[in-house]
mmCIF file of C-alpha atoms and ligand atoms in Angstrom:
data_model
loop_
_atom_site.group_PDB
_atom_site.id
_atom_site.type_symbol
_atom_site.label_atom_id
_atom_site.label_comp_id
_atom_site.label_asym_id
_atom_site.label_seq_id
_atom_site.Cartn_x
_atom_site.Cartn_y
_atom_site.Cartn_z
ATOM 1 C CA MET A 124 -0.053 -0.647 0.469
ATOM 2 C CA LEU A 125 1.492 3.527 -0.873
ATOM 3 C CA GLN A 126 2.521 5.736 1.774
ATOM 4 C CA LEU A 127 2.098 9.343 1.238
ATOM 5 C CA PRO A 128 4.419 11.643 3.544
ATOM 6 C CA LYS A 129 1.772 14.365 5.759
ATOM 7 C CA VAL A 130 3.455 17.275 3.887
ATOM 8 C CA ILE A 131 4.204 17.251 -0.224
ATOM 9 C CA GLY A 132 6.895 20.301 -1.726
ATOM 10 C CA HIS A 133 4.648 22.074 -4.025
ATOM 11 C CA ARG A 134 6.273 22.309 -7.354
ATOM 12 C CA GLY A 135 9.458 21.184 -5.026
ATOM 13 C CA ALA A 136 9.326 24.397 -2.629
ATOM 14 C CA ALA A 137 7.518 27.327 -4.849
ATOM 15 C CA ALA A 138 6.977 30.067 -2.422
ATOM 16 C CA TYR A 139 11.190 29.797 -1.995
ATOM 17 C CA ALA A 140 12.625 28.958 -4.820
ATOM 18 C CA ALA A 141 11.201 28.635 -8.962
ATOM 19 C CA GLU A 142 8.957 26.396 -9.274
ATOM 20 C CA ASN A 143 9.420 22.825 -10.922
ATOM 21 C CA THR A 144 13.836 23.512 -10.531
ATOM 22 C CA LEU A 145 16.184 21.511 -9.631
ATOM 23 C CA ASP A 146 16.874 24.076 -6.983
ATOM 24 C CA SER A 147 13.538 23.927 -5.699
ATOM 25 C CA PHE A 148 13.908 20.424 -5.019
ATOM 26 C CA ARG A 149 17.131 21.101 -2.541
ATOM 27 C CA GLU A 150 14.229 23.979 -1.269
ATOM 28 C CA ALA A 151 12.271 21.396 -0.135
ATOM 29 C CA ARG A 152 13.983 19.007 1.284
ATOM 30 C CA ARG A 153 15.728 22.058 3.017
ATOM 31 C CA ARG A 154 12.482 22.941 4.206
ATOM 32 C CA GLY A 155 11.673 19.788 5.503
ATOM 33 C CA ALA A 156 9.859 17.809 2.332
ATOM 34 C CA THR A 157 10.286 14.436 2.265
ATOM 35 C CA TRP A 158 8.381 14.302 -0.582
ATOM 36 C CA VAL A 159 7.571 16.747 -4.166
ATOM 37 C CA GLU A 160 4.806 16.527 -5.763
ATOM 38 C CA THR A 161 6.087 18.147 -10.078
ATOM 39 C CA ASP A 162 4.071 18.867 -13.294
ATOM 40 C CA VAL A 163 5.503 16.736 -16.305
ATOM 41 C CA LYS A 164 4.901 17.618 -19.958
ATOM 42 C CA LEU A 165 6.374 16.792 -23.247
ATOM 43 C CA THR A 166 8.153 19.085 -25.600
ATOM 44 C CA ALA A 167 7.993 19.206 -29.524
ATOM 45 C CA ASP A 168 10.287 16.211 -30.199
ATOM 46 C CA GLY A 169 8.776 14.492 -27.077
ATOM 47 C CA VAL A 170 10.562 14.324 -23.937
ATOM 48 C CA PRO A 171 9.522 15.044 -20.567
ATOM 49 C CA ILE A 172 10.622 18.377 -19.252
ATOM 50 C CA LEU A 173 9.349 19.975 -15.407
ATOM 51 C CA MET A 174 6.610 22.700 -16.418
ATOM 52 C CA HIS A 175 3.325 23.669 -15.480
ATOM 53 C CA ASP A 176 2.341 25.514 -17.627
ATOM 54 C CA ALA A 177 1.519 25.110 -21.908
ATOM 55 C CA SER A 178 3.618 27.933 -22.033
ATOM 56 C CA LEU A 179 7.376 29.217 -21.244
ATOM 57 C CA LYS A 180 6.546 32.529 -20.983
ATOM 58 C CA ARG A 181 5.704 33.396 -17.039
ATOM 59 C CA THR A 182 8.346 31.056 -15.862
ATOM 60 C CA THR A 183 11.099 31.675 -18.021
ATOM 61 C CA GLY A 184 10.340 34.429 -20.248
ATOM 62 C CA VAL A 185 10.758 33.143 -23.166
ATOM 63 C CA ASP A 186 7.089 33.562 -25.464
ATOM 64 C CA ARG A 187 6.904 30.147 -27.208
ATOM 65 C CA LEU A 188 4.605 26.891 -26.685
ATOM 66 C CA VAL A 189 6.092 23.771 -24.510
ATOM 67 C CA ALA A 190 4.864 21.921 -27.376
ATOM 68 C CA GLN A 191 6.006 23.697 -29.719
ATOM 69 C CA THR A 192 9.695 24.174 -28.681
ATOM 70 C CA LYS A 193 12.209 21.361 -28.881
ATOM 71 C CA ALA A 194 14.192 20.054 -26.002
ATOM 72 C CA GLY A 195 17.289 21.611 -27.547
ATOM 73 C CA ASP A 196 16.011 24.749 -27.624
ATOM 74 C CA LEU A 197 14.304 25.023 -23.684
ATOM 75 C CA PRO A 198 15.290 28.436 -22.036
ATOM 76 C CA GLN A 199 18.800 27.053 -19.283
ATOM 77 C CA GLY A 200 17.091 25.900 -15.894
ATOM 78 C CA VAL A 201 13.756 23.604 -17.074
ATOM 79 C CA PRO A 202 15.154 20.063 -16.105
ATOM 80 C CA THR A 203 13.952 17.302 -18.211
ATOM 81 C CA PHE A 204 12.158 14.129 -15.861
ATOM 82 C CA GLU A 205 15.063 12.040 -15.898
ATOM 83 C CA ALA A 206 17.668 15.264 -14.265
ATOM 84 C CA ALA A 207 15.235 15.631 -11.890
ATOM 85 C CA ILE A 208 14.566 11.284 -10.128
ATOM 86 C CA ASP A 209 18.754 11.980 -10.631
ATOM 87 C CA CYS A 210 17.796 15.024 -8.202
ATOM 88 C CA LEU A 211 15.755 13.281 -6.340
ATOM 89 C CA ARG A 212 17.564 10.026 -5.836
ATOM 90 C CA GLU A 213 20.315 11.924 -4.973
ATOM 91 C CA LEU A 214 18.390 14.439 -2.014
ATOM 92 C CA GLY A 215 15.913 10.863 -0.975
ATOM 93 C CA LEU A 216 13.102 12.653 -2.064
ATOM 94 C CA GLY A 217 9.275 10.964 -2.607
ATOM 95 C CA CYS A 218 7.860 12.317 -5.261
ATOM 96 C CA ASN A 219 4.100 12.962 -6.898
ATOM 97 C CA VAL A 220 4.040 13.108 -10.777
ATOM 98 C CA GLU A 221 1.638 15.151 -11.844
ATOM 99 C CA ILE A 222 1.179 13.929 -15.653
ATOM 100 C CA LYS A 223 -0.226 18.282 -17.563
ATOM 101 C CA PRO A 224 -0.460 17.308 -21.256
ATOM 102 C CA CYS A 225 -0.411 19.403 -23.531
ATOM 103 C CA GLU A 226 -4.065 19.239 -25.232
ATOM 104 C CA GLY A 227 -4.303 16.120 -27.805
ATOM 105 C CA ARG A 228 -1.415 14.625 -25.596
ATOM 106 C CA GLU A 229 -3.077 13.160 -23.143
ATOM 107 C CA ALA A 230 -2.388 9.954 -22.678
ATOM 108 C CA GLU A 231 1.275 10.309 -24.760
ATOM 109 C CA THR A 232 2.490 11.962 -22.407
ATOM 110 C CA ALA A 233 1.559 9.311 -19.559
ATOM 111 C CA ARG A 234 3.467 6.741 -21.629
ATOM 112 C CA VAL A 235 6.495 8.832 -22.156
ATOM 113 C CA VAL A 236 6.207 9.184 -17.920
ATOM 114 C CA VAL A 237 6.065 5.749 -17.398
ATOM 115 C CA GLU A 238 8.586 4.409 -19.771
ATOM 116 C CA VAL A 239 11.169 6.800 -18.064
ATOM 117 C CA LEU A 240 9.565 5.869 -14.427
ATOM 118 C CA ARG A 241 9.838 1.971 -15.696
ATOM 119 C CA ARG A 242 13.450 2.632 -16.583
ATOM 120 C CA ARG A 243 15.021 5.232 -14.359
ATOM 121 C CA TRP A 244 12.796 5.610 -10.868
ATOM 122 C CA PRO A 245 15.594 4.399 -7.718
ATOM 123 C CA ALA A 246 14.457 0.866 -5.724
ATOM 124 C CA ALA A 247 16.069 2.933 -2.820
ATOM 125 C CA LEU A 248 12.367 6.199 -3.038
ATOM 126 C CA PRO A 249 9.131 5.045 -2.098
ATOM 127 C CA ALA A 250 7.151 4.233 -5.216
ATOM 128 C CA PRO A 251 6.009 7.136 -6.330
ATOM 129 C CA LEU A 252 2.459 8.748 -6.995
ATOM 130 C CA LEU A 253 0.762 9.845 -10.853
ATOM 131 C CA SER A 254 -1.979 11.954 -10.688
ATOM 132 C CA SER A 255 -3.404 14.035 -12.865
ATOM 133 C CA PHE A 256 -6.637 16.335 -14.166
ATOM 134 C CA LYS A 257 -6.863 13.914 -17.004
ATOM 135 C CA ASP A 258 -8.651 10.568 -17.089
ATOM 136 C CA ALA A 259 -7.098 10.061 -20.576
ATOM 137 C CA SER A 260 -3.478 10.146 -18.925
ATOM 138 C CA LEU A 261 -4.282 7.805 -16.351
ATOM 139 C CA VAL A 262 -6.382 5.335 -18.324
ATOM 140 C CA ALA A 263 -3.039 5.505 -20.432
ATOM 141 C CA ALA A 264 -1.006 5.459 -17.348
ATOM 142 C CA ARG A 265 -2.446 2.050 -16.383
ATOM 143 C CA GLU A 266 -3.026 0.567 -20.141
ATOM 144 C CA THR A 267 0.994 0.572 -20.126
ATOM 145 C CA ALA A 268 2.262 0.380 -16.574
ATOM 146 C CA PRO A 269 -0.172 0.007 -13.839
ATOM 147 C CA GLU A 270 2.297 -1.035 -11.182
ATOM 148 C CA PHE A 271 2.753 2.786 -10.397
ATOM 149 C CA ALA A 272 -0.400 4.260 -8.322
ATOM 150 C CA ARG A 273 -3.528 6.888 -9.477
ATOM 151 C CA ALA A 274 -4.708 9.804 -8.028
ATOM 152 C CA ILE A 275 -7.079 11.623 -9.462
ATOM 153 C CA LEU A 276 -6.811 15.715 -9.028
ATOM 154 C CA ILE A 277 -9.974 17.136 -8.507
ATOM 155 C CA ASP A 278 -11.407 20.843 -7.909
ATOM 156 C CA VAL A 279 -14.340 20.613 -6.380
ATOM 157 C CA LEU A 280 -15.391 17.509 -6.255
ATOM 158 C CA GLU A 281 -18.872 16.881 -6.918
ATOM 159 C CA ASP A 282 -21.481 13.366 -7.106
ATOM 160 C CA ASP A 283 -19.812 11.743 -9.407
ATOM 161 C CA TRP A 284 -16.190 11.875 -7.948
ATOM 162 C CA ARG A 285 -15.900 8.125 -7.322
ATOM 163 C CA GLY A 286 -16.844 7.709 -10.468
ATOM 164 C CA ARG A 287 -14.124 9.089 -11.680
ATOM 165 C CA ALA A 288 -11.257 7.035 -9.605
ATOM 166 C CA GLU A 289 -13.465 3.633 -10.017
ATOM 167 C CA ALA A 290 -12.556 4.905 -13.822
ATOM 168 C CA VAL A 291 -9.467 5.236 -13.307
ATOM 169 C CA THR A 292 -8.748 2.836 -10.566
ATOM 170 C CA ALA A 293 -7.189 5.292 -8.200
ATOM 171 C CA VAL A 294 -5.742 4.982 -4.880
ATOM 172 C CA GLY A 295 -6.389 8.427 -4.070
ATOM 173 C CA VAL A 296 -8.642 11.670 -4.452
ATOM 174 C CA ASN A 297 -6.107 14.421 -4.722
ATOM 175 C CA ALA A 298 -8.986 18.069 -3.892
ATOM 176 C CA ASN A 299 -8.673 21.977 -4.458
ATOM 177 C CA GLY A 300 -7.585 21.803 -0.147
ATOM 178 C CA LYS A 301 -9.394 25.335 -0.719
ATOM 179 C CA LYS A 302 -13.124 23.691 -0.960
ATOM 180 C CA LEU A 303 -13.193 20.818 0.003
ATOM 181 C CA THR A 304 -16.076 20.850 2.051
ATOM 182 C CA ALA A 305 -16.250 18.456 4.923
ATOM 183 C CA PRO A 306 -18.942 15.860 4.517
ATOM 184 C CA ARG A 307 -17.010 15.166 0.863
ATOM 185 C CA ALA A 308 -13.638 14.778 2.970
ATOM 186 C CA VAL A 309 -16.015 11.837 5.500
ATOM 187 C CA GLU A 310 -17.001 10.425 1.784
ATOM 188 C CA VAL A 311 -13.435 10.125 0.371
ATOM 189 C CA ARG A 312 -12.283 8.076 2.910
ATOM 190 C CA LYS A 313 -14.680 6.220 4.204
ATOM 191 C CA ALA A 314 -14.747 4.666 0.608
ATOM 192 C CA GLY A 315 -11.774 3.824 1.219
ATOM 193 C CA TYR A 316 -9.156 6.662 -0.449
ATOM 194 C CA LEU A 317 -6.058 8.533 0.245
ATOM 195 C CA LEU A 318 -6.408 11.744 -0.088
ATOM 196 C CA GLY A 319 -4.634 14.489 -0.285
ATOM 197 C CA VAL A 320 -5.052 18.389 -0.308
ATOM 198 C CA TYR A 321 -3.858 20.739 -2.650
ATOM 199 C CA THR A 322 -1.946 23.799 -2.395
ATOM 200 C CA ILE A 323 -2.104 25.204 1.503
ATOM 201 C CA ASN A 324 0.471 27.641 2.917
ATOM 202 C CA ASN A 325 -1.413 28.135 5.595
ATOM 203 C CA GLY A 326 -1.173 26.074 9.146
ATOM 204 C CA ASP A 327 -4.534 26.245 10.406
ATOM 205 C CA VAL A 328 -5.943 25.918 7.243
ATOM 206 C CA ALA A 329 -3.860 22.660 6.663
ATOM 207 C CA LYS A 330 -4.595 21.372 10.239
ATOM 208 C CA ALA A 331 -8.228 21.828 9.731
ATOM 209 C CA LEU A 332 -8.013 19.911 6.822
ATOM 210 C CA VAL A 333 -6.462 16.847 8.557
ATOM 211 C CA GLY A 334 -9.403 17.273 10.921
ATOM 212 C CA MET A 335 -11.238 16.199 8.536
ATOM 213 C CA GLY A 336 -9.476 13.070 7.112
ATOM 214 C CA ALA A 337 -6.574 15.125 4.806
ATOM 215 C CA GLN A 338 -3.527 12.410 5.175
ATOM 216 C CA CYS A 339 -1.208 14.192 3.116
ATOM 217 C CA VAL A 340 -1.071 18.151 2.206
ATOM 218 C CA ILE A 341 0.677 19.298 -1.038
ATOM 219 C CA THR A 342 1.828 22.638 -0.349
ATOM 220 C CA ASP A 343 4.629 25.367 -1.355
ATOM 221 C CA THR A 344 5.519 25.747 1.749
ATOM 222 C CA PRO A 345 6.296 22.885 4.167
ATOM 223 C CA ASP A 346 8.430 24.352 6.175
ATOM 224 C CA ALA A 347 5.302 26.010 7.800
ATOM 225 C CA ILE A 348 3.394 23.273 7.301
ATOM 226 C CA VAL A 349 5.497 21.044 8.081
ATOM 227 C CA ALA A 350 5.748 22.554 11.725
ATOM 228 C CA ALA A 351 2.097 23.004 11.453
ATOM 229 C CA LEU A 352 0.896 19.974 11.421
ATOM 230 C CA ASP A 353 4.051 18.339 13.997
HETATM 231 O O1 G3P B 299 -0.832 18.195 -7.881
HETATM 232 C C1 G3P B 299 -1.904 19.495 -6.877
HETATM 233 C C2 G3P B 299 -1.497 20.506 -8.028
HETATM 234 O O2 G3P B 299 -0.170 21.136 -8.353
HETATM 235 C C3 G3P B 299 -2.752 21.123 -8.761
HETATM 236 O O3 G3P B 299 -2.276 21.519 -9.770
HETATM 237 O O4 G3P B 299 -2.499 23.936 -11.180
HETATM 238 O O5 G3P B 299 -0.877 23.138 -9.238
HETATM 239 O O6 G3P B 299 -0.181 21.729 -11.163
HETATM 240 P P1 G3P B 299 -1.866 23.051 -9.895
HETATM 241 MG MG1 MG B 300 0.631 20.624 -10.661
#
């Protein structure tokens, strides 16, 4: 059974370092995280990299779509997924790998992500957790590599959440903690799913969510949340 930590650093430790970079992973480690969450998508030539947005603009200043940029033309500092895994190995960090496909590349992105994980994920680290807002990605991940645990990502839990979780054989639900209600949290736990919440940077809010049943808090400020939950 997958063992999630109480705290996962969001995009590394996004409050303290450039998100989804190796520096951000190091910062998360320094600030007490044992796991990080990161977003993975594909370049034009199919290389998995760490990037949240469809465009490189917000995080690198380069006004170009990831899907139209070859890996060799990426701005400095954007890690490949492989380099990220090597860094996680060095740091001893677990990882919630969010499959964040560019539009139309849902299945392809998932297949590449799990292929890299199979080849490169260090046996010494805890098994990773895959998550995605895109069910097509989670289905493709399951078809290619069923051994990696999956969580659905949901902004607001509606009545259909369980159908989504069952359709991708998820073990967990990662929900927007700012919109999660106590009855929904209870429903998720009672149904036997792991419950994670994102992106919570306030210690009191984190404590309240844990009180509601959340087992894992994804945060930009791992130090603050580790301190609050200890
Ligand atoms: O995986 C949790 C969280 O990262 C989901 O939202 O947009 O920050 O990737 P986002
Ligand atoms: Mg994410």
